[in-house]
Coordinates of C-alpha atoms in Angstrom, one line a residue:
X1 CA 118.6 -165.3 -113.7
X2 CA 116.0 -165.3 -110.3
X3 CA 118.0 -168.6 -109.5
X4 CA 121.6 -166.9 -109.7
X5 CA 120.6 -163.8 -107.9
X6 CA 119.2 -166.8 -105.0
X7 CA 122.3 -168.2 -105.0
X8 CA 124.4 -165.2 -104.8
X9 CA 121.8 -164.5 -102.0
X10 CA 122.9 -167.4 -100.2
X11 CA 126.7 -167.0 -100.8
X12 CA 126.3 -163.8 -99.1
X13 CA 125.0 -164.9 -96.6
X14 CA 126.8 -167.8 -95.6
X15 CA 130.4 -165.6 -95.5
X16 CA 128.3 -163.3 -93.5
X17 CA 127.9 -166.4 -91.7
X18 CA 131.3 -167.4 -91.7
X19 CA 132.4 -163.8 -91.0
X20 CA 130.2 -163.7 -87.7
X21 CA 131.1 -166.6 -86.2
X22 CA 134.7 -166.1 -86.7
X23 CA 135.2 -162.4 -86.9
X24 CA 136.6 -162.6 -82.5
X25 CA 139.1 -165.2 -84.1
X26 CA 140.4 -162.2 -86.9
X27 CA 141.5 -160.3 -83.2
X28 CA 144.1 -163.5 -82.8
X29 CA 144.9 -163.7 -86.9
X30 CA 145.5 -160.4 -87.5
X31 CA 147.8 -160.0 -84.3
X32 CA 149.9 -163.0 -84.6
X33 CA 150.4 -162.2 -87.7
X34 CA 151.1 -158.9 -87.1
X35 CA 153.5 -159.9 -83.7
X36 CA 155.4 -162.5 -85.7
X37 CA 156.3 -160.4 -88.8
X38 CA 157.7 -157.4 -86.5
X39 CA 159.9 -159.7 -84.4
X40 CA 161.7 -161.5 -87.1
X41 CA 162.1 -158.2 -89.1
X42 CA 163.7 -155.9 -86.2
X43 CA 164.8 -158.6 -83.9
X44 CA 165.9 -161.6 -85.9
X45 CA 166.9 -159.2 -89.1
X46 CA 164.9 -160.9 -92.2
X47 CA 163.0 -159.4 -94.5
X48 CA 159.3 -159.2 -94.0
X49 CA 158.7 -161.1 -97.6
X50 CA 160.1 -164.1 -96.0
X51 CA 158.0 -164.2 -93.1
X52 CA 155.1 -163.6 -94.5
X53 CA 155.8 -166.0 -97.5
X54 CA 157.0 -168.5 -95.3
X55 CA 156.8 -167.9 -91.9
X56 CA 152.8 -167.2 -91.6
X57 CA 152.3 -169.2 -94.3
X58 CA 150.4 -171.9 -91.6
X59 CA 146.3 -172.2 -91.4
X60 CA 143.8 -169.3 -91.1
X61 CA 147.7 -167.2 -90.3
X62 CA 147.8 -166.9 -94.2
X63 CA 145.4 -165.1 -94.5
X64 CA 146.2 -161.8 -93.1
X65 CA 148.5 -159.9 -94.8
X66 CA 151.0 -158.0 -93.2
X67 CA 152.6 -155.0 -94.5
X68 CA 155.9 -152.8 -92.6
X69 CA 156.5 -149.8 -91.6
X70 CA 160.3 -148.2 -91.5
X71 CA 159.5 -145.4 -90.2
X72 CA 157.6 -146.3 -87.6
X73 CA 159.9 -150.1 -86.9
X74 CA 156.3 -151.7 -86.8
X75 CA 154.0 -154.1 -88.3
X76 CA 150.2 -154.2 -88.7
X77 CA 148.0 -157.0 -90.6
X78 CA 144.1 -157.6 -91.2
X79 CA 142.6 -160.4 -92.3
X80 CA 140.4 -159.2 -95.4
X81 CA 140.9 -155.5 -94.5
X82 CA 139.2 -156.2 -91.0
X83 CA 140.9 -156.4 -87.3
X84 CA 144.0 -154.3 -87.9
X85 CA 146.2 -155.9 -85.2
X86 CA 150.0 -153.7 -84.6
X87 CA 152.9 -154.7 -83.1
X88 CA 155.8 -152.5 -82.8
X89 CA 159.1 -152.6 -81.5
X90 CA 162.0 -151.7 -78.8
X91 CA 165.3 -151.9 -78.5
X92 CA 166.0 -154.2 -76.3
X93 CA 162.5 -155.4 -75.8
X94 CA 161.4 -156.6 -78.5
X95 CA 158.3 -156.3 -80.6
X96 CA 155.0 -155.9 -79.1
X97 CA 151.5 -155.6 -80.1
X98 CA 149.6 -152.5 -78.9
X99 CA 146.1 -152.0 -77.4
X100 CA 144.5 -148.6 -75.6
X101 CA 146.6 -149.2 -73.5
X102 CA 149.9 -149.2 -74.9
X103 CA 151.8 -145.6 -74.0
X104 CA 155.5 -145.8 -75.6
X105 CA 156.3 -143.1 -72.8
X106 CA 155.4 -145.3 -70.2
X107 CA 158.0 -148.0 -70.8
X108 CA 160.9 -146.3 -71.0
X109 CA 164.0 -148.3 -69.5
X110 CA 165.9 -150.9 -71.5
X111 CA 168.1 -154.1 -70.3
X112 CA 171.4 -153.4 -69.8
X113 CA 173.7 -155.9 -71.9
X114 CA 177.8 -156.7 -70.8
X115 CA 178.3 -158.2 -73.9
X116 CA 182.7 -158.3 -73.6
X117 CA 184.7 -159.4 -76.4
X118 CA 187.1 -162.4 -75.7
X119 CA 188.9 -165.2 -77.4
X120 CA 187.8 -168.0 -76.6
X121 CA 186.6 -170.7 -78.7
X122 CA 183.0 -171.4 -78.7
X123 CA 181.2 -173.0 -77.0
X124 CA 182.7 -171.0 -73.7
X125 CA 183.9 -168.0 -75.5
X126 CA 182.7 -165.8 -78.4
X127 CA 185.7 -167.0 -81.1
X128 CA 185.3 -169.7 -83.5
X129 CA 184.9 -173.5 -82.0
X130 CA 188.0 -174.9 -82.4
X131 CA 188.9 -177.8 -84.5
X132 CA 189.2 -180.8 -82.7
X133 CA 189.5 -184.9 -83.6
X134 CA 187.4 -187.2 -81.8
X135 CA 188.6 -190.7 -83.3
X136 CA 186.1 -193.0 -81.4
X137 CA 183.1 -190.8 -83.2
X138 CA 182.0 -192.5 -86.5
X139 CA 181.6 -189.0 -88.1
X140 CA 180.2 -190.7 -91.2
X141 CA 177.0 -191.9 -89.3
X142 CA 177.0 -187.6 -87.9
X143 CA 177.2 -186.8 -91.5
X144 CA 174.6 -188.9 -92.4
X145 CA 172.1 -187.9 -88.9
X146 CA 172.8 -184.6 -90.2
X147 CA 171.3 -184.9 -94.0
X148 CA 168.3 -187.1 -92.7
X149 CA 167.3 -184.0 -90.9
X150 CA 167.3 -182.2 -94.0
X151 CA 166.4 -184.4 -96.3
X152 CA 162.4 -183.6 -97.0
X153 CA 162.3 -180.1 -96.8
X154 CA 159.0 -180.2 -97.7
X155 CA 157.6 -181.5 -93.8
X156 CA 160.7 -181.2 -92.5
X157 CA 161.1 -178.0 -92.4
X158 CA 164.2 -177.8 -90.3
X159 CA 166.2 -174.8 -90.9
X160 CA 169.0 -174.9 -88.4
X161 CA 171.3 -178.1 -86.4
X162 CA 173.6 -178.2 -84.7
X163 CA 175.6 -180.7 -82.1
X164 CA 178.1 -180.3 -79.5
X165 CA 179.7 -183.6 -78.3
X166 CA 181.8 -182.7 -75.2
X167 CA 181.5 -178.7 -75.9
X168 CA 182.7 -179.2 -79.1
X169 CA 181.1 -178.6 -82.9
X170 CA 180.2 -181.6 -84.3
X171 CA 178.1 -180.5 -87.2
X172 CA 176.1 -177.9 -87.9
X173 CA 174.1 -177.3 -91.4
X174 CA 171.8 -174.0 -91.9
X175 CA 169.4 -173.1 -94.9
X176 CA 169.4 -170.8 -96.9
X177 CA 168.9 -167.1 -95.5
X178 CA 170.2 -168.7 -92.1
X179 CA 173.3 -169.0 -90.5
X180 CA 175.3 -169.4 -86.8
X181 CA 173.9 -166.1 -86.2
X182 CA 170.3 -165.5 -87.2
X183 CA 167.6 -165.3 -84.3
X184 CA 165.4 -168.0 -83.7
X185 CA 162.0 -167.7 -81.8
X186 CA 162.2 -170.4 -79.5
X187 CA 158.4 -170.6 -78.0
X188 CA 158.6 -172.4 -75.3
X189 CA 161.9 -172.5 -75.1
X190 CA 161.3 -169.6 -73.3
X191 CA 160.4 -171.4 -70.7
X192 CA 163.1 -173.0 -69.6
X193 CA 165.4 -170.1 -69.8
X194 CA 162.9 -168.6 -67.0
X195 CA 163.3 -171.0 -65.1
X196 CA 166.5 -171.3 -65.0
X197 CA 166.2 -167.8 -63.5
X198 CA 164.2 -169.0 -60.6
X199 CA 167.4 -171.4 -60.0
X200 CA 169.7 -168.6 -60.1
X201 CA 167.7 -166.7 -58.1
X202 CA 167.9 -169.7 -55.0
X203 CA 171.8 -170.6 -55.7
X204 CA 172.1 -166.7 -54.5
X205 CA 170.7 -167.8 -51.5
X206 CA 166.7 -165.8 -52.6
X207 CA 164.2 -168.0 -53.3
X208 CA 163.2 -171.9 -51.9
X209 CA 161.3 -173.1 -54.6
X210 CA 158.6 -174.6 -51.9
X211 CA 158.0 -170.8 -51.1
X212 CA 154.5 -170.5 -51.4
X213 CA 154.3 -167.8 -54.0
X214 CA 153.5 -164.7 -53.2
X215 CA 149.9 -163.8 -54.5
X216 CA 148.6 -161.8 -52.0
X217 CA 144.4 -162.6 -53.9
X218 CA 145.9 -166.5 -52.8
X219 CA 146.2 -165.9 -49.2
X220 CA 142.6 -166.6 -48.0
X221 CA 141.3 -169.2 -50.2
X222 CA 142.6 -172.8 -51.5
X223 CA 145.3 -171.0 -53.2
X224 CA 146.9 -170.2 -50.6
X225 CA 149.0 -173.7 -50.5
X226 CA 150.5 -173.3 -54.5
X227 CA 154.1 -172.1 -53.9
X228 CA 157.1 -172.0 -56.7
X229 CA 156.8 -175.5 -57.2
X230 CA 154.2 -176.7 -57.4
X231 CA 154.2 -173.6 -60.5
X232 CA 157.4 -174.8 -61.9
X233 CA 156.1 -178.2 -62.2
X234 CA 152.7 -177.2 -63.9
X235 CA 150.8 -179.1 -61.0
X236 CA 149.2 -175.9 -59.4
X237 CA 145.5 -176.9 -59.7
X238 CA 145.0 -173.9 -61.4
X239 CA 142.2 -173.9 -64.3
X240 CA 143.9 -172.6 -67.7
X241 CA 143.3 -173.7 -70.8
X242 CA 146.2 -174.1 -73.0
X243 CA 144.6 -174.4 -76.9
X244 CA 145.5 -172.4 -79.8
X245 CA 143.3 -173.6 -82.4
X246 CA 140.7 -170.9 -81.6
X247 CA 140.7 -168.1 -78.8
X248 CA 141.4 -169.5 -75.2
X249 CA 143.3 -168.9 -72.7
X250 CA 146.6 -169.1 -74.0
X251 CA 145.0 -166.5 -77.3
X252 CA 143.9 -163.9 -75.4
X253 CA 147.0 -163.9 -73.1
X254 CA 149.6 -163.3 -76.1
X255 CA 147.3 -161.6 -78.3
X256 CA 145.0 -159.5 -76.1
X257 CA 146.0 -158.8 -72.7
X258 CA 148.7 -155.5 -71.7
X259 CA 149.7 -157.4 -68.7
X260 CA 150.6 -161.0 -69.2
X261 CA 151.7 -162.1 -65.6
X262 CA 147.6 -161.4 -65.0
X263 CA 146.1 -164.1 -66.7
X264 CA 146.8 -167.4 -64.5
X265 CA 146.8 -165.7 -61.5
X266 CA 142.6 -164.9 -61.6
X267 CA 142.5 -168.4 -61.8
X268 CA 140.1 -170.5 -59.8
X269 CA 141.3 -173.8 -58.6
X270 CA 139.9 -177.0 -60.1
X271 CA 142.4 -179.1 -57.8
X272 CA 144.3 -178.9 -55.5
X273 CA 148.5 -178.9 -55.7
X274 CA 149.7 -181.8 -57.1
X275 CA 146.7 -183.6 -58.3
X276 CA 146.6 -183.2 -61.7
X277 CA 149.1 -181.6 -63.7
X278 CA 148.0 -179.4 -66.8
X279 CA 150.4 -177.5 -68.9
X280 CA 150.0 -173.2 -68.7
X281 CA 151.8 -170.5 -70.2
X282 CA 149.9 -168.9 -68.2
X283 CA 151.8 -170.4 -65.3
X284 CA 155.3 -169.2 -66.8
X285 CA 154.0 -165.7 -66.9
X286 CA 152.6 -165.9 -63.6
X287 CA 156.4 -166.6 -62.4
X288 CA 158.2 -164.3 -64.4
X289 CA 155.9 -161.8 -62.6
X290 CA 156.8 -163.6 -59.3
X291 CA 160.5 -163.0 -60.7
X292 CA 159.4 -159.6 -61.0
X293 CA 158.3 -159.3 -57.5
X294 CA 161.8 -159.9 -56.1
X295 CA 163.3 -157.2 -57.4
X296 CA 162.9 -153.0 -56.4
X297 CA 163.1 -151.8 -59.3
X298 CA 161.7 -152.6 -63.0
X299 CA 165.8 -152.4 -64.0
X300 CA 167.3 -155.2 -61.4
X301 CA 164.5 -157.1 -63.5
X302 CA 165.1 -156.2 -66.8
X303 CA 168.7 -156.7 -66.1
X304 CA 168.5 -159.7 -64.0
X305 CA 168.3 -162.6 -67.1
X306 CA 170.9 -160.6 -69.0
X307 CA 173.5 -160.2 -66.3
X308 CA 173.0 -163.3 -64.0
X309 CA 173.0 -165.2 -67.3
X310 CA 171.7 -164.0 -70.1
X311 CA 175.1 -162.3 -71.5
X312 CA 177.5 -164.3 -68.5
X313 CA 176.9 -167.6 -70.7
X314 CA 177.8 -165.6 -74.4
X315 CA 174.3 -166.0 -75.5
X316 CA 174.4 -162.1 -76.9
X317 CA 172.4 -162.7 -79.6
X318 CA 169.7 -163.6 -77.3
X319 CA 166.7 -160.9 -76.5
X320 CA 163.7 -162.0 -74.4
X321 CA 160.4 -159.2 -75.7
X322 CA 158.3 -157.9 -72.7
X323 CA 154.6 -157.1 -72.7
X324 CA 153.2 -153.7 -72.4
X325 CA 153.3 -154.0 -68.9
X326 CA 156.9 -154.6 -69.3
X327 CA 156.9 -158.2 -67.8
X328 CA 159.5 -160.3 -69.6
X329 CA 156.8 -162.3 -71.8
X330 CA 158.5 -165.9 -70.1
X331 CA 156.1 -168.4 -71.4
X332 CA 157.3 -168.3 -75.2
X333 CA 159.4 -164.6 -76.8
X334 CA 162.9 -165.3 -76.2
X335 CA 165.1 -165.0 -79.8
X336 CA 169.1 -166.8 -80.4
X337 CA 171.1 -168.1 -82.5
X338 CA 171.3 -171.6 -82.7
X339 CA 174.9 -172.0 -81.4
X340 CA 173.9 -169.7 -78.0
X341 CA 170.3 -172.4 -77.6
X342 CA 173.6 -175.0 -77.5
X343 CA 175.2 -172.4 -75.3
X344 CA 172.6 -173.0 -73.1
X345 CA 172.7 -176.8 -73.3
X346 CA 175.0 -176.6 -72.8
X347 CA 175.3 -174.6 -68.8
X348 CA 172.6 -177.7 -68.1
X349 CA 175.3 -180.5 -69.1
X350 CA 178.1 -178.6 -67.2
X351 CA 175.2 -178.4 -64.2
X352 CA 175.4 -174.9 -63.8
X353 CA 179.2 -173.8 -63.9
X354 CA 180.6 -171.4 -66.5
X355 CA 184.4 -171.1 -66.9
X356 CA 184.9 -171.7 -63.6
X357 CA 181.4 -169.8 -61.7
X358 CA 178.7 -172.2 -60.4
X359 CA 175.2 -170.5 -61.9
X360 CA 173.2 -172.1 -60.4
X361 CA 173.1 -175.8 -57.7
X362 CA 174.5 -178.5 -59.3
X363 CA 171.6 -180.1 -57.5
X364 CA 169.3 -178.2 -60.0
X365 CA 169.9 -180.3 -62.4
X366 CA 168.1 -183.3 -60.6
X367 CA 165.3 -180.8 -59.4
X368 CA 164.5 -180.1 -63.1
X369 CA 164.9 -183.4 -64.2
X370 CA 162.8 -185.8 -61.7
X371 CA 159.4 -186.4 -63.3
X372 CA 156.6 -184.7 -62.4
X373 CA 153.9 -187.0 -61.0
X374 CA 150.7 -187.2 -63.2
X375 CA 152.6 -186.7 -66.3
X376 CA 154.1 -189.8 -67.6
X377 CA 157.2 -188.8 -66.9
X378 CA 157.1 -186.6 -70.0
X379 CA 157.6 -183.0 -67.6
X380 CA 159.8 -182.2 -64.6
X381 CA 160.0 -178.3 -63.7
X382 CA 159.9 -176.6 -66.6
X383 CA 162.0 -179.4 -69.0
X384 CA 160.3 -182.4 -70.2
X385 CA 162.0 -185.6 -69.7
X386 CA 162.6 -188.9 -71.6
X387 CA 162.2 -190.7 -68.4
X388 CA 159.5 -193.3 -69.5
X389 CA 160.9 -193.8 -73.3
X390 CA 159.2 -191.6 -75.4
X391 CA 162.2 -191.5 -77.3
X392 CA 163.1 -195.4 -77.0
X393 CA 166.3 -195.5 -78.7
X394 CA 167.5 -192.5 -77.0
X395 CA 168.7 -192.4 -73.7
X396 CA 166.2 -192.0 -70.8
X397 CA 168.3 -188.9 -68.8
X398 CA 167.6 -187.0 -72.1
X399 CA 165.9 -183.8 -71.1
X400 CA 164.9 -181.3 -73.2
X401 CA 163.7 -177.5 -74.2
X402 CA 160.3 -178.0 -76.5
X403 CA 158.9 -175.1 -78.2
X404 CA 156.0 -174.4 -81.3
X405 CA 156.6 -175.9 -84.0
X406 CA 159.3 -178.2 -83.2
X407 CA 162.6 -176.2 -82.0
X408 CA 164.4 -178.5 -79.2
X409 CA 167.1 -177.8 -77.2
X410 CA 168.5 -182.3 -76.2
X411 CA 170.7 -182.8 -73.9
X412 CA 171.6 -186.3 -73.4
X413 CA 174.2 -186.4 -69.6
X414 CA 175.5 -190.1 -70.4
X415 CA 176.9 -188.2 -73.8
X416 CA 177.8 -185.0 -72.5
X417 CA 175.8 -184.0 -75.3
X418 CA 173.5 -181.0 -76.9
X419 CA 171.7 -181.3 -79.7
X420 CA 169.9 -178.0 -81.2
X421 CA 167.0 -178.2 -84.3
X422 CA 164.7 -175.0 -84.8
X423 CA 162.2 -175.2 -87.8
X424 CA 158.8 -175.0 -88.7
X425 CA 157.8 -178.3 -88.0
X426 CA 157.5 -181.0 -84.7
X427 CA 156.9 -184.6 -84.7
X428 CA 156.2 -186.4 -86.9
X429 CA 157.0 -184.8 -89.3
X430 CA 160.2 -184.8 -87.4
X431 CA 160.9 -187.6 -86.4
X432 CA 162.9 -186.9 -83.0
X433 CA 163.7 -190.5 -82.1
X434 CA 165.1 -191.7 -85.3
X435 CA 167.6 -188.4 -85.8
X436 CA 168.9 -188.9 -82.5
X437 CA 169.5 -192.6 -82.0
X438 CA 171.6 -192.1 -85.3
X439 CA 173.2 -189.5 -83.3
X440 CA 173.5 -191.4 -80.4
X441 CA 175.2 -194.3 -82.0
X442 CA 177.7 -192.9 -83.6
X443 CA 179.4 -191.8 -80.2
X444 CA 181.4 -194.2 -77.9

C-alpha cells in the first residue's frame, strides 16, 4: 500500500510538472483549435465533427476539446478543461480569437463585395469550364499523375487537385466532403495575395517598392533604411522567430495579439537590409498594416483587395480574415475554393491581365520571381521559386504560393500551366517533384 501511494504521488508530481511547464502552450493549443473549427464551420461550411476529427487531429492540438455555439456563431476550446479560448465569426471578416480587447461594437463595417454573374466559362467567368480537347496532351499521363496525388490518403492527405492548361481545366479531383465550391484555408498562400495588392497599387501609380517603409518608429534608428522591397523579400534584417512548435513570435502573434501588424514593427534590427534572408509571417502582417495606411478610411482598406483584385477576377469564394483591430491577417488567413486559387495562378500566367484589363504591370511578375539573395534561389517577393532546381525534374521558371500542410498554387509559364493542390501533408509525404514532373511530361 505504501509503495502504491508513493507511485501515485510520483505520478501526480510528474503530471503537475508537465502541466506547469506546458501551461502557457495551452493558450496556443486551445486558440488554434477554436480558430480552426470556427473558420471551418462558418467560412468553409464544414461540420464541426469533421474539423475536430480530421483537421485538428495533429500533435498537441488533438488534446483540445472544441464545441460550437450556433447561436453565437462561435467555437470554444479547452485542453483538459483548462485555458478556454473562443473564436467568433463576423460576416465578411471571417473568424477571430477573442480576448479582453474584443468589442464587437468597435468593428461594425464589412468589406463591400461586387460579384456579378456572367456566362463566360471558367476560369475567366462564372460559367462551367468549356470542353476542350488538346490532341498533343497525353491525358492518360495526366490522369495517372492525378491518381498518384491521391494514391496514399493516410500519408499524402491530398484533398483537392486541379490542373489548368492554357486556361482550360485538364483534370480535377476532390475527396469526399470537398468539391469545386469548398473554401480551403491557404495558410501562407495568403502572403502572395497580400503582396499582389502592392503590385496593384504600384500599377495605379500609388506606390514604389523602393520607397522606405512608412513606419514612424523607425525614422530615427537603423531601421529607417528598410524599404517595401526589403519587406516583400523578407530581407529587412529585423529579428523574428518563425517557430510553430511552441511559444514564439509567430504563435504569439497569430493566437494572442489583437493587432497583428505590430509584432514585427516592434522588433529590432539584427542585420542591415539585404544582409540576411529571414522568413517572417510578422513581416507580411506588417505589410498589411502598411497597406491600410494607404487609404483614408478603414472601409476603403477593407474593400480594396476585393474591388481591385479578388472580385475583379471572380474569386468570389475568397474570404480574407481580419484580426480584432480590423487588419487583414495577410500572413495566414485567406480561404478560397480550389478553382478560385487556380484563377489567382492564371492571373499570374497572364502577367496581370484579366479579360482585357491590366490589374498589375507585366513587369511585376518579373519582380516577384527574381530570386532574393541569401534565399538559395527559393524565394522572390512573397512567392516561392524553383530558380535553383529545388524540384529538379520541373522547369526552373516554376513559381508558387505555398502554405502550411501542403497548400500549393504552382505556376509554370513555359508550359502555360497552373496546378493547385490542397491537403494536410507536405513534403516528403507529398512528392511535389515527382507529381509535377509527370504532369509536365504529358504536355508538348
